[in-house]
Short mmCIF file of C-alpha atoms in Angstrom, two decimals:
data_model
loop_
_atom_site.label_atom_id
_atom_site.label_comp_id
_atom_site.label_asym_id
_atom_site.label_seq_id
_atom_site.Cartn_x
_atom_site.Cartn_y
_atom_site.Cartn_z
CA MET A 1 48.72 -5.51 -2.82
CA LYS A 2 45.61 -6.44 -0.89
CA GLN A 3 43.07 -8.39 -2.97
CA ASP A 4 39.48 -9.07 -1.89
CA GLN A 5 36.98 -11.52 -3.38
CA THR A 6 33.29 -10.89 -4.02
CA PRO A 7 30.63 -12.59 -6.16
CA VAL A 8 29.35 -9.24 -7.49
CA LEU A 9 31.00 -5.85 -7.39
CA VAL A 10 28.67 -2.89 -7.82
CA VAL A 11 30.39 0.32 -8.88
CA GLY A 12 28.32 3.38 -8.01
CA GLY A 13 26.52 4.28 -4.80
CA GLY A 14 23.52 6.12 -6.22
CA LEU A 15 19.96 4.85 -6.35
CA THR A 16 20.68 2.15 -8.95
CA GLY A 17 23.84 0.81 -7.32
CA LEU A 18 22.48 0.79 -3.78
CA SER A 19 19.23 -0.83 -4.96
CA ALA A 20 21.24 -3.49 -6.81
CA VAL A 21 23.04 -4.45 -3.60
CA VAL A 22 19.73 -4.63 -1.70
CA PHE A 23 18.09 -6.76 -4.40
CA LEU A 24 21.09 -9.08 -4.62
CA ALA A 25 20.99 -9.57 -0.85
CA HIS A 26 17.30 -10.45 -1.10
CA HIS A 27 18.31 -13.29 -3.43
CA GLY A 28 21.09 -14.45 -1.13
CA VAL A 29 24.07 -12.72 -2.77
CA ARG A 30 26.28 -10.56 -0.54
CA ALA A 31 27.82 -8.03 -2.88
CA THR A 32 30.49 -5.36 -2.54
CA LEU A 33 29.79 -1.74 -3.51
CA VAL A 34 32.33 1.00 -4.16
CA GLU A 35 31.53 4.68 -4.67
CA ARG A 36 34.05 7.46 -5.29
CA HIS A 37 32.12 10.15 -3.38
CA PRO A 38 32.58 10.28 0.39
CA ASP A 39 28.87 9.99 1.15
CA THR A 40 25.43 9.71 -0.38
CA SER A 41 23.95 12.61 -2.35
CA THR A 42 23.26 15.90 -0.58
CA HIS A 43 21.09 17.19 -3.44
CA PRO A 44 17.41 16.21 -3.95
CA LYS A 45 18.02 15.25 -7.64
CA ALA A 46 15.45 12.52 -8.40
CA ARG A 47 12.29 13.21 -6.42
CA ALA A 48 9.76 10.55 -7.41
CA ILE A 49 9.65 6.75 -7.40
CA ASN A 50 6.93 5.32 -9.59
CA PRO A 51 4.47 2.61 -8.48
CA ARG A 52 6.15 -0.17 -10.48
CA THR A 53 9.43 0.56 -8.68
CA MET A 54 7.57 0.69 -5.38
CA GLU A 55 6.36 -2.84 -6.16
CA LEU A 56 10.02 -3.87 -6.24
CA TYR A 57 10.77 -2.26 -2.89
CA ARG A 58 7.58 -3.87 -1.57
CA ALA A 59 8.84 -7.30 -2.72
CA VAL A 60 12.03 -6.93 -0.66
CA GLY A 61 10.18 -5.63 2.42
CA MET A 62 11.11 -1.96 2.02
CA GLU A 63 7.88 -0.27 0.97
CA ASP A 64 7.02 1.11 4.42
CA ARG A 65 10.61 2.15 5.05
CA VAL A 66 10.78 4.09 1.79
CA ARG A 67 7.41 5.75 2.36
CA ALA A 68 8.48 6.83 5.85
CA GLY A 69 11.21 8.96 4.25
CA ARG A 70 8.95 10.65 1.73
CA SER A 71 9.39 14.26 0.79
CA PRO A 72 7.43 17.22 2.24
CA ILE A 73 5.93 17.55 -1.27
CA SER A 74 4.50 14.02 -1.16
CA GLY A 75 0.93 15.33 -1.41
CA ASN A 76 1.61 17.48 -4.46
CA THR A 77 0.19 16.48 -7.83
CA ASP A 78 0.76 19.20 -10.44
CA LEU A 79 3.34 19.24 -13.24
CA VAL A 80 2.78 22.52 -15.05
CA HIS A 81 4.34 24.25 -18.05
CA VAL A 82 4.12 28.03 -17.65
CA GLU A 83 5.36 31.27 -19.12
CA SER A 84 5.95 32.24 -15.50
CA LEU A 85 4.60 30.84 -12.25
CA ALA A 86 2.30 33.84 -11.77
CA GLY A 87 1.54 34.12 -15.49
CA LYS A 88 -0.03 32.00 -18.18
CA GLU A 89 -0.15 28.24 -17.71
CA ARG A 90 0.61 26.64 -21.09
CA VAL A 91 -0.26 23.04 -20.24
CA ARG A 92 -0.73 20.81 -17.23
CA MET A 93 0.64 17.34 -17.89
CA PRO A 94 -1.95 14.61 -17.34
CA ASN A 95 -1.24 12.16 -14.55
CA ALA A 96 -2.97 9.12 -13.18
CA SER A 97 -5.16 9.37 -10.09
CA PRO A 98 -4.62 7.06 -7.10
CA GLU A 99 -7.83 5.31 -8.16
CA ASP A 100 -6.43 4.72 -11.66
CA ILE A 101 -3.24 3.27 -10.24
CA GLY A 102 -5.16 1.22 -7.68
CA ARG A 103 -6.71 -0.80 -10.50
CA ILE A 104 -3.23 -1.70 -11.75
CA SER A 105 -1.08 -2.02 -8.65
CA PRO A 106 -1.30 -2.56 -4.90
CA THR A 107 1.02 0.43 -4.37
CA GLN A 108 1.30 4.08 -5.43
CA TRP A 109 3.77 6.81 -6.38
CA THR A 110 6.15 7.88 -3.63
CA LEU A 111 7.65 11.35 -3.72
CA ILE A 112 10.97 10.99 -1.93
CA ASP A 113 14.10 13.02 -2.56
CA GLN A 114 17.19 11.18 -3.71
CA ASN A 115 19.16 12.50 -0.75
CA GLN A 116 16.55 10.92 1.54
CA LEU A 117 16.25 7.59 -0.28
CA GLU A 118 19.96 6.85 -0.75
CA PRO A 119 20.73 6.71 3.02
CA ILE A 120 17.74 4.38 3.52
CA LEU A 121 19.07 2.03 0.86
CA ARG A 122 22.62 2.23 2.19
CA GLU A 123 21.47 1.35 5.69
CA ARG A 124 19.47 -1.61 4.38
CA ALA A 125 22.42 -2.83 2.28
CA VAL A 126 24.73 -2.83 5.29
CA GLU A 127 22.10 -4.58 7.41
CA ALA A 128 21.90 -7.29 4.74
CA GLY A 129 25.64 -7.93 4.98
CA ALA A 130 26.88 -6.04 1.92
CA ASP A 131 30.39 -4.56 1.96
CA VAL A 132 29.74 -0.88 1.21
CA ARG A 133 32.77 1.34 0.61
CA PHE A 134 32.39 5.03 -0.11
CA ALA A 135 35.36 7.30 -0.97
CA THR A 136 36.68 4.48 -3.16
CA ARG A 137 37.67 5.09 -6.77
CA VAL A 138 37.94 2.48 -9.52
CA ASP A 139 41.21 2.95 -11.42
CA ALA A 140 41.24 -0.02 -13.78
CA LEU A 141 39.25 -3.06 -14.78
CA GLU A 142 40.39 -6.29 -16.40
CA GLU A 143 37.82 -8.80 -17.57
CA THR A 144 38.97 -12.44 -17.76
CA GLU A 145 37.33 -15.76 -18.55
CA ASP A 146 36.58 -16.50 -14.91
CA GLY A 147 36.05 -13.06 -13.41
CA VAL A 148 36.83 -9.35 -13.32
CA LEU A 149 39.87 -7.84 -11.60
CA VAL A 150 39.21 -4.28 -10.44
CA SER A 151 41.90 -1.93 -9.12
CA THR A 152 40.72 0.64 -6.58
CA THR A 153 42.03 3.48 -4.43
CA ASP A 154 40.72 4.39 -0.98
CA LEU A 155 40.49 8.17 -1.35
CA SER A 156 40.55 8.72 2.41
CA THR A 157 43.92 6.95 2.87
CA GLY A 158 45.41 6.75 -0.62
CA GLU A 159 45.75 2.97 -0.26
CA SER A 160 45.46 0.89 -3.44
CA SER A 161 43.86 -2.55 -3.52
CA GLN A 162 42.22 -5.01 -5.87
CA ILE A 163 38.84 -6.68 -5.89
CA ARG A 164 38.26 -9.89 -7.83
CA ALA A 165 34.60 -10.30 -8.71
CA GLN A 166 32.78 -12.90 -10.72
CA TYR A 167 30.54 -10.17 -12.13
CA VAL A 168 30.44 -6.36 -12.07
CA ILE A 169 27.49 -3.97 -12.25
CA ALA A 170 28.56 -0.55 -13.56
CA ALA A 171 26.10 1.91 -12.03
CA ASP A 172 28.57 4.77 -11.96
CA GLY A 173 26.51 7.51 -13.56
CA SER A 174 25.97 9.20 -16.90
CA ARG A 175 29.70 9.81 -17.46
CA SER A 176 30.45 6.22 -16.44
CA PRO A 177 34.24 5.69 -16.27
CA LEU A 178 33.63 1.93 -16.38
CA ARG A 179 31.67 2.18 -19.61
CA GLU A 180 34.59 4.12 -21.05
CA MET A 181 37.08 1.52 -19.81
CA LEU A 182 35.04 -1.19 -21.51
CA GLY A 183 34.88 0.76 -24.77
CA ILE A 184 31.07 0.75 -24.81
CA GLY A 185 29.75 3.61 -26.90
CA ALA A 186 26.43 5.41 -26.61
CA HIS A 187 23.99 6.88 -29.10
CA GLY A 188 21.32 9.53 -28.98
CA ARG A 189 21.08 13.28 -29.07
CA GLY A 190 23.65 13.76 -26.32
CA THR A 191 23.71 17.01 -24.35
CA ILE A 192 20.50 18.98 -24.81
CA THR A 193 21.06 21.84 -22.40
CA ASN A 194 23.44 22.93 -19.67
CA LEU A 195 22.09 24.09 -16.34
CA VAL A 196 22.94 25.65 -13.02
CA SER A 197 20.87 25.09 -9.89
CA PHE A 198 20.48 27.32 -6.87
CA PHE A 199 18.30 27.35 -3.79
CA PHE A 200 16.27 30.34 -2.74
CA GLU A 201 13.73 31.34 -0.10
CA ALA A 202 10.53 33.18 -0.98
CA ASP A 203 6.80 33.23 -0.36
CA LEU A 204 5.26 32.09 -3.65
CA THR A 205 1.73 31.62 -2.33
CA GLU A 206 0.16 34.25 -4.54
CA ALA A 207 1.94 33.06 -7.71
CA LEU A 208 0.99 29.42 -7.07
CA ARG A 209 -2.72 30.29 -7.03
CA GLY A 210 -3.58 27.19 -4.99
CA ARG A 211 -1.60 24.75 -7.13
CA ARG A 212 0.46 22.11 -5.35
CA ILE A 213 3.30 21.70 -7.79
CA ILE A 214 5.84 18.94 -8.09
CA ALA A 215 7.57 21.12 -10.68
CA ALA A 216 6.83 24.16 -12.79
CA TYR A 217 8.61 24.27 -16.16
CA VAL A 218 9.18 27.94 -17.05
CA ASN A 219 9.82 29.23 -20.55
CA ASN A 220 9.90 32.95 -21.34
CA PRO A 221 12.34 35.34 -23.08
CA GLU A 222 14.28 35.96 -19.86
CA VAL A 223 14.59 32.48 -18.37
CA ARG A 224 14.16 28.83 -19.25
CA GLY A 225 14.17 26.51 -16.26
CA THR A 226 12.31 24.60 -13.60
CA ILE A 227 11.01 25.71 -10.20
CA ILE A 228 10.81 22.87 -7.67
CA PRO A 229 9.57 23.08 -4.06
CA ILE A 230 11.86 21.76 -1.34
CA ASP A 231 9.91 22.13 1.93
CA ASN A 232 6.51 22.97 0.40
CA ASP A 233 6.67 26.31 2.16
CA ARG A 234 9.37 28.91 1.54
CA ARG A 235 12.36 26.95 0.24
CA TRP A 236 12.79 26.25 -3.49
CA VAL A 237 15.36 25.20 -6.05
CA ILE A 238 15.46 26.51 -9.59
CA ASN A 239 17.33 24.85 -12.45
CA VAL A 240 18.23 27.39 -15.16
CA SER A 241 19.50 26.61 -18.66
CA PHE A 242 22.49 28.45 -20.11
CA SER A 243 24.41 28.25 -23.40
CA PRO A 244 28.20 27.69 -23.30
CA ASP A 245 28.31 27.88 -27.11
CA GLN A 246 27.15 31.50 -26.77
CA GLY A 247 29.87 32.31 -24.26
CA GLU A 248 27.76 31.83 -21.13
CA ARG A 249 29.46 30.31 -18.09
CA ALA A 250 28.24 28.89 -14.79
CA GLU A 251 30.51 31.42 -13.06
CA ASP A 252 28.43 34.26 -14.53
CA PHE A 253 25.47 33.38 -12.29
CA THR A 254 26.10 35.95 -9.57
CA GLU A 255 23.67 36.53 -6.72
CA GLU A 256 22.29 39.58 -8.54
CA ARG A 257 21.70 37.65 -11.74
CA CYS A 258 20.12 34.72 -9.88
CA THR A 259 17.76 37.11 -8.11
CA ALA A 260 16.67 38.57 -11.45
CA LEU A 261 16.17 35.09 -12.93
CA VAL A 262 13.99 33.94 -10.03
CA ARG A 263 11.82 37.03 -10.33
CA ALA A 264 11.47 36.46 -14.09
CA ALA A 265 10.59 32.79 -13.55
CA VAL A 266 8.03 33.56 -10.86
CA GLY A 267 6.67 36.53 -12.83
CA VAL A 268 6.81 39.01 -9.93
CA PRO A 269 9.36 41.79 -10.71
CA GLU A 270 9.84 42.98 -7.12
CA LEU A 271 9.52 39.57 -5.40
CA PRO A 272 11.24 39.56 -1.99
CA LEU A 273 13.62 36.59 -1.88
CA LYS A 274 16.89 35.32 -0.49
CA ILE A 275 19.43 33.43 -2.61
CA GLU A 276 21.00 30.70 -0.47
CA SER A 277 24.02 29.90 -2.63
CA VAL A 278 25.33 30.30 -6.16
CA ASP A 279 28.25 27.88 -6.09
CA MET A 280 26.61 24.60 -7.08
CA PRO A 281 28.35 22.82 -9.98
CA ALA A 282 26.88 23.06 -13.46
CA TRP A 283 25.19 19.97 -14.91
CA ASP A 284 23.48 18.98 -18.11
CA ILE A 285 20.35 17.33 -19.46
CA SER A 286 21.22 14.67 -22.00
CA ALA A 287 19.58 11.88 -23.94
CA ARG A 288 21.55 8.78 -24.88
CA VAL A 289 21.55 5.02 -24.54
CA ALA A 290 24.56 2.72 -24.32
CA ASP A 291 25.17 0.66 -27.45
CA THR A 292 25.09 -2.48 -25.33
CA PHE A 293 24.24 -3.04 -21.68
CA ALA A 294 26.63 -5.93 -21.18
CA THR A 295 29.94 -7.55 -21.90
CA ARG A 296 30.36 -11.14 -20.75
CA ARG A 297 30.87 -10.26 -17.08
CA VAL A 298 30.12 -6.54 -16.74
CA PHE A 299 26.62 -5.03 -16.91
CA VAL A 300 25.86 -1.32 -17.19
CA ALA A 301 22.76 -0.04 -15.42
CA GLY A 302 21.03 3.19 -14.48
CA ASP A 303 22.47 6.43 -15.89
CA ALA A 304 25.55 4.53 -17.09
CA ALA A 305 23.21 2.68 -19.47
CA HIS A 306 20.68 5.39 -20.27
CA VAL A 307 20.35 9.06 -19.48
CA MET A 308 17.24 11.09 -20.22
CA PRO A 309 15.60 14.43 -19.44
CA PRO A 310 13.97 14.51 -15.98
CA THR A 311 10.57 15.30 -17.49
CA GLY A 312 8.39 12.32 -16.64
CA ALA A 313 10.36 11.13 -13.59
CA PHE A 314 11.52 8.08 -15.56
CA GLY A 315 15.26 8.08 -14.96
CA ALA A 316 15.67 6.83 -11.39
CA SER A 317 12.91 4.24 -11.62
CA THR A 318 14.23 2.86 -14.91
CA GLY A 319 17.67 2.36 -13.34
CA ILE A 320 16.26 0.66 -10.25
CA GLN A 321 14.28 -1.67 -12.51
CA ASP A 322 17.52 -2.50 -14.37
CA ALA A 323 18.98 -3.61 -11.06
CA TYR A 324 15.95 -5.73 -10.20
CA ASN A 325 16.09 -7.45 -13.59
CA LEU A 326 19.77 -8.29 -13.03
CA ALA A 327 19.67 -9.39 -9.39
CA TRP A 328 17.66 -12.61 -9.69
CA LYS A 329 19.49 -13.62 -12.84
CA LEU A 330 22.91 -13.14 -11.26
CA ALA A 331 21.80 -15.11 -8.19
CA LEU A 332 20.71 -18.10 -10.29
CA VAL A 333 23.88 -18.08 -12.39
CA LEU A 334 26.15 -17.71 -9.36
CA SER A 335 24.45 -20.69 -7.70
CA GLY A 336 25.01 -22.79 -10.81
CA THR A 337 21.27 -23.14 -11.36
CA ALA A 338 21.20 -21.18 -14.61
CA GLY A 339 23.52 -20.88 -17.59
CA HIS A 340 25.20 -17.71 -18.80
CA GLY A 341 22.49 -17.30 -21.43
CA LEU A 342 20.17 -16.06 -18.70
CA LEU A 343 22.48 -13.07 -18.20
CA GLU A 344 22.51 -12.38 -21.93
CA SER A 345 18.78 -11.68 -21.65
CA TYR A 346 19.52 -8.53 -19.60
CA ASP A 347 20.58 -6.51 -22.63
CA ALA A 348 17.86 -8.01 -24.82
CA GLU A 349 15.17 -7.05 -22.32
CA ARG A 350 16.28 -3.76 -20.83
CA ARG A 351 17.87 -1.88 -23.76
CA PRO A 352 14.71 -1.62 -25.92
CA VAL A 353 12.77 -0.43 -22.87
CA ALA A 354 15.42 2.22 -22.24
CA GLU A 355 15.23 3.38 -25.86
CA GLU A 356 11.47 3.91 -25.63
CA THR A 357 11.68 5.53 -22.21
CA VAL A 358 14.28 8.03 -23.41
CA ARG A 359 12.06 8.79 -26.42
CA GLN A 360 9.08 9.46 -24.17
CA ALA A 361 11.14 11.69 -21.87
CA MET A 362 12.31 13.65 -24.92
CA LEU A 363 8.73 14.20 -26.10
CA ARG A 364 7.85 15.61 -22.68
CA PHE A 365 10.99 17.75 -22.68
CA ALA A 366 10.01 19.21 -26.05
CA VAL A 367 6.92 20.67 -24.36
CA ARG A 368 9.16 22.10 -21.64
CA GLU A 369 11.22 23.75 -24.39
CA GLY A 370 8.15 25.42 -25.91
CA LYS A 371 6.58 22.92 -28.29
CA GLN A 372 2.79 22.75 -28.15
CA TYR A 373 1.41 19.71 -26.34
CA GLN A 374 -0.81 18.92 -29.31
CA GLU A 375 2.29 18.53 -31.50
CA VAL A 376 3.56 15.55 -29.47
CA ALA A 377 0.30 14.14 -28.11
CA ALA A 378 -0.07 11.49 -30.83
CA GLU A 379 3.28 9.90 -29.91
CA LEU A 380 3.08 10.49 -26.19
CA LEU A 381 2.32 7.42 -24.09
CA ASP A 382 0.44 8.08 -20.87
CA GLU A 383 2.05 7.77 -17.46
CA THR A 384 0.51 4.43 -16.50
CA THR A 385 1.45 2.82 -19.81
CA MET A 386 5.10 3.81 -19.41
CA THR A 387 5.09 2.81 -15.75
CA PHE A 388 3.43 -0.61 -16.01
CA GLY A 389 2.90 -1.44 -19.66
CA TYR A 390 6.38 -1.94 -21.09
CA CYS A 391 7.04 -5.43 -22.49
CA TYR A 392 10.10 -7.45 -23.38
CA ARG A 393 10.21 -8.51 -27.02
CA SER A 394 12.81 -11.21 -26.45
CA GLY A 395 14.60 -12.58 -23.44
CA ALA A 396 14.20 -15.06 -20.60
CA PHE A 397 10.68 -16.27 -21.29
CA ALA A 398 8.87 -18.73 -23.52
CA ALA A 399 7.36 -16.49 -26.19
CA GLU A 400 3.95 -17.31 -27.62
CA GLU A 401 3.60 -17.80 -31.34
CA GLY A 402 1.99 -14.80 -32.98
CA ALA A 403 2.51 -12.54 -29.95
CA PRO A 404 2.54 -8.82 -30.81
CA ASP A 405 5.92 -7.12 -31.18
CA ALA A 406 4.81 -3.94 -29.41
CA ILE A 407 7.12 -2.54 -26.73
CA VAL A 408 4.11 -1.53 -24.60
CA GLU A 409 0.60 -2.68 -23.81
CA ASP A 410 -2.34 -1.02 -22.07
CA PRO A 411 -1.96 -1.95 -18.38
CA GLU A 412 -5.67 -1.36 -17.85
CA HIS A 413 -6.30 -4.22 -20.29
CA PRO A 414 -3.18 -6.39 -20.03
CA ALA A 415 -2.55 -9.36 -22.28
CA ALA A 416 -0.52 -11.15 -19.58
CA ARG A 417 1.60 -12.63 -22.36
CA PRO A 418 5.12 -13.92 -21.70
CA GLY A 419 7.48 -10.96 -21.58
CA ALA A 420 4.90 -8.64 -19.99
CA ARG A 421 4.42 -7.67 -16.35
CA ALA A 422 2.13 -10.11 -14.54
CA PRO A 423 -1.06 -8.10 -13.92
CA HIS A 424 -2.30 -7.02 -10.52
CA LEU A 425 -5.41 -8.79 -9.32
CA GLU A 426 -7.00 -8.91 -5.90
CA LEU A 427 -7.95 -12.38 -4.70
CA ASP A 428 -9.99 -13.37 -1.69
CA SER A 429 -8.41 -15.26 1.20
CA PRO A 430 -9.42 -16.21 4.75
CA ASP A 431 -7.40 -13.19 5.92
CA GLY A 432 -8.85 -10.71 3.44
CA PRO A 433 -7.90 -9.46 -0.03
CA VAL A 434 -4.48 -10.43 -1.42
CA SER A 435 -2.79 -8.95 -4.48
CA VAL A 436 -1.17 -11.54 -6.73
CA ILE A 437 1.73 -9.07 -6.99
CA ASP A 438 2.58 -10.00 -3.40
CA LEU A 439 3.06 -13.63 -4.44
CA TYR A 440 6.06 -12.68 -6.60
CA GLY A 441 9.59 -11.67 -5.69
CA ASP A 442 11.41 -14.65 -4.18
CA GLY A 443 11.51 -17.54 -6.67
CA PHE A 444 9.30 -18.54 -9.58
CA THR A 445 5.55 -18.67 -9.02
CA LEU A 446 3.23 -21.06 -10.85
CA LEU A 447 -0.38 -19.90 -10.71
CA VAL A 448 -2.81 -22.68 -11.65
CA ASP A 449 -6.54 -22.69 -12.13
CA GLU A 450 -8.53 -24.69 -9.58
CA VAL A 451 -9.28 -27.50 -12.04
CA ALA A 452 -5.68 -27.96 -13.16
CA GLY A 453 -5.41 -31.43 -11.65
CA ARG A 454 -2.22 -33.09 -10.43
CA TRP A 455 0.15 -32.29 -13.28
CA THR A 456 1.98 -29.65 -11.26
CA GLY A 457 3.75 -32.36 -9.23
CA ALA A 458 6.04 -33.14 -12.16
CA VAL A 459 6.95 -29.46 -12.52
CA GLU A 460 7.68 -29.16 -8.79
CA GLN A 461 9.93 -32.22 -8.92
CA GLU A 462 11.87 -30.83 -11.88
CA ALA A 463 12.21 -27.42 -10.21
CA ALA A 464 13.62 -29.12 -7.11
CA ARG A 465 16.05 -31.09 -9.24
CA LEU A 466 17.18 -27.91 -10.98
CA GLY A 467 17.60 -26.14 -7.66
CA ILE A 468 15.10 -23.35 -8.16
CA ALA A 469 12.46 -22.17 -5.72
CA LEU A 470 8.99 -22.71 -7.16
CA ASN A 471 5.84 -21.69 -5.36
CA VAL A 472 2.72 -23.40 -6.77
CA VAL A 473 -0.42 -21.39 -6.04
CA ARG A 474 -3.84 -22.85 -6.82
CA ILE A 475 -6.61 -20.34 -7.31
CA GLY A 476 -10.27 -21.27 -7.03
CA ARG A 477 -12.92 -22.87 -4.86
CA GLY A 478 -11.57 -25.03 -2.06
CA THR A 479 -8.15 -23.29 -2.04
CA ARG A 480 -6.73 -20.55 0.18
CA LEU A 481 -7.01 -18.04 -2.65
CA TRP A 482 -10.05 -17.63 -4.84
CA ASP A 483 -11.94 -15.18 -7.01
CA ALA A 484 -15.69 -15.08 -6.92
CA ASP A 485 -16.17 -13.79 -10.46
CA GLY A 486 -13.60 -15.58 -12.63
CA SER A 487 -11.39 -12.50 -12.79
CA PHE A 488 -8.16 -14.51 -12.51
CA ARG A 489 -8.78 -16.37 -15.77
CA ARG A 490 -9.86 -13.18 -17.55
CA ARG A 491 -6.96 -11.09 -16.25
CA TYR A 492 -4.36 -13.69 -17.21
CA GLY A 493 -5.97 -14.84 -20.46
CA LEU A 494 -6.53 -18.44 -19.30
CA LEU A 495 -9.10 -21.09 -20.01
CA ALA A 496 -10.28 -23.52 -17.35
CA GLY A 497 -7.32 -25.53 -16.15
CA GLY A 498 -4.81 -22.99 -17.47
CA ALA A 499 -1.61 -21.95 -15.74
CA VAL A 500 0.92 -19.14 -15.80
CA LEU A 501 4.56 -19.15 -14.67
CA VAL A 502 5.83 -15.85 -13.27
CA ARG A 503 9.51 -14.93 -12.91
CA PRO A 504 11.04 -13.60 -9.67
CA ASP A 505 10.82 -10.07 -11.09
CA GLY A 506 7.06 -10.32 -11.65
CA PHE A 507 7.17 -10.81 -15.43
CA VAL A 508 5.28 -13.62 -17.14
CA ALA A 509 7.67 -16.39 -18.16
CA TRP A 510 5.26 -18.91 -19.69
CA ARG A 511 1.54 -19.42 -20.04
CA THR A 512 -0.82 -22.08 -21.26
CA THR A 513 -4.43 -21.72 -22.18
CA ALA A 514 -4.86 -25.49 -22.39
CA GLY A 515 -7.63 -27.22 -20.49
CA ARG A 516 -7.18 -29.90 -17.90
CA THR A 517 -6.28 -32.57 -20.48
CA GLY A 518 -3.48 -30.61 -22.14
CA PRO A 519 0.17 -31.76 -21.79
CA VAL A 520 0.97 -28.75 -19.68
CA ASP A 521 3.52 -30.40 -17.39
CA SER A 522 6.05 -31.07 -20.15
CA ALA A 523 5.47 -27.61 -21.63
CA ALA A 524 6.09 -25.96 -18.25
CA ILE A 525 9.25 -28.01 -17.70
CA THR A 526 10.55 -27.12 -21.16
CA ALA A 527 9.87 -23.46 -20.40
CA LEU A 528 11.88 -23.65 -17.17
CA HIS A 529 14.86 -25.10 -19.00
CA THR A 530 14.61 -22.45 -21.71
CA ILE A 531 14.43 -19.58 -19.22
CA LEU A 532 17.40 -20.89 -17.24
CA ALA A 533 19.38 -21.21 -20.48
CA ARG A 534 19.86 -24.92 -19.88
CA THR A 535 18.67 -26.05 -23.31
#
């Protein structure tokens, strides 16, 4: 039997899996991807990529490419809960303005349909040298001390083969066969509702009343579902809940019934419309998190690791961020630069974030199901906090003594503590403003205050000896980057002569508030060894 070799095998060709291959390639790892479906998704599915995830695509040179494929609804802003589209609006979910986001990030939300983004990622993965195989099913997986042996079948030819990988990323969806093979359980509420989706054509101008909706969540005695624009003109999709435990079946959604449901959802009894099709497969909204995100050599990511209601547009972005967290760690371990302990930090960092994200999605879904907004408002975290403010409680960073244990912080007033996202800040340069976010993404970055002296030389020498890329950036008068008002020190919580070490994924790894006489070189070197799991 044919057997191929690869450093990393990614199973699953959705947004998480394809992004993982792209991110690995950015860090010099040419991976192999297998996906059982013959092609990328033909359904819009996920429709929004949040600004934090756009920072990741920006770091690998894909921001413009992703934005070029954005959806016709890219200018829409409204998420509304209604009794019907033409009827009473129950609540309009608050969202951040571009100005709000601009204070936190150099990028913005991008509304792009999953069936538009997946081909862009696939094309980039192939360009980067990845081996991408669609119509390929995984039949078995055997994890050994020195690798993972995966048995596959080419569904177009029936040919069986094996792939030996050093590591595997299981990004094979909410019903993940790999997670089942590994015996990894999941916890949470499970299936919340079953749905059917169907496309229809209609003029909804009058019912919209000038609103530019991303989605309208409908709840009335006749229908519970979501109306979503496709072309921002006459083409729409509606997702409708049904109850198998009450004897309802997806097959019962005839064209006549679908027509009646659309009219009930829009709130116009005689609405002229055309049903495009009624044969799309049923699906479900669920909420659960895997009990662990990793074995020794297999890592679950995306919907295989966490599945949540689509309210909030958290799901796709959370999975892509899983992949980004994994990619740089795998690259350093594969090169021999880091120890296996660095990979153990993946579960420690990402699983608590997934737990909170699922909880927040459930709170939003409760409003969709009819709960009053005021009933969940006290627990509901705002959009920007969930997008930018999540923190790692433990993992690959040098934690500060007495640091708060909170899973989130206010991104408008960031603490910049180890385990948190390194804050956005615009600096001046001879070529114009530069966001510090654009300094991150390749190796480690050491930002030092202008008066930090010569101690960084020892850190650079140790980084070179360890084999890691370290970019030392001095900020202040007489350098290529400066701030006129001391905002760098304030934003990063530093005193004069302080320094901050930022990981390749843009999270703070270590920080000192010591002045120029502090023993910061040895502290920084110790932090590097700790992060790389070499101590």
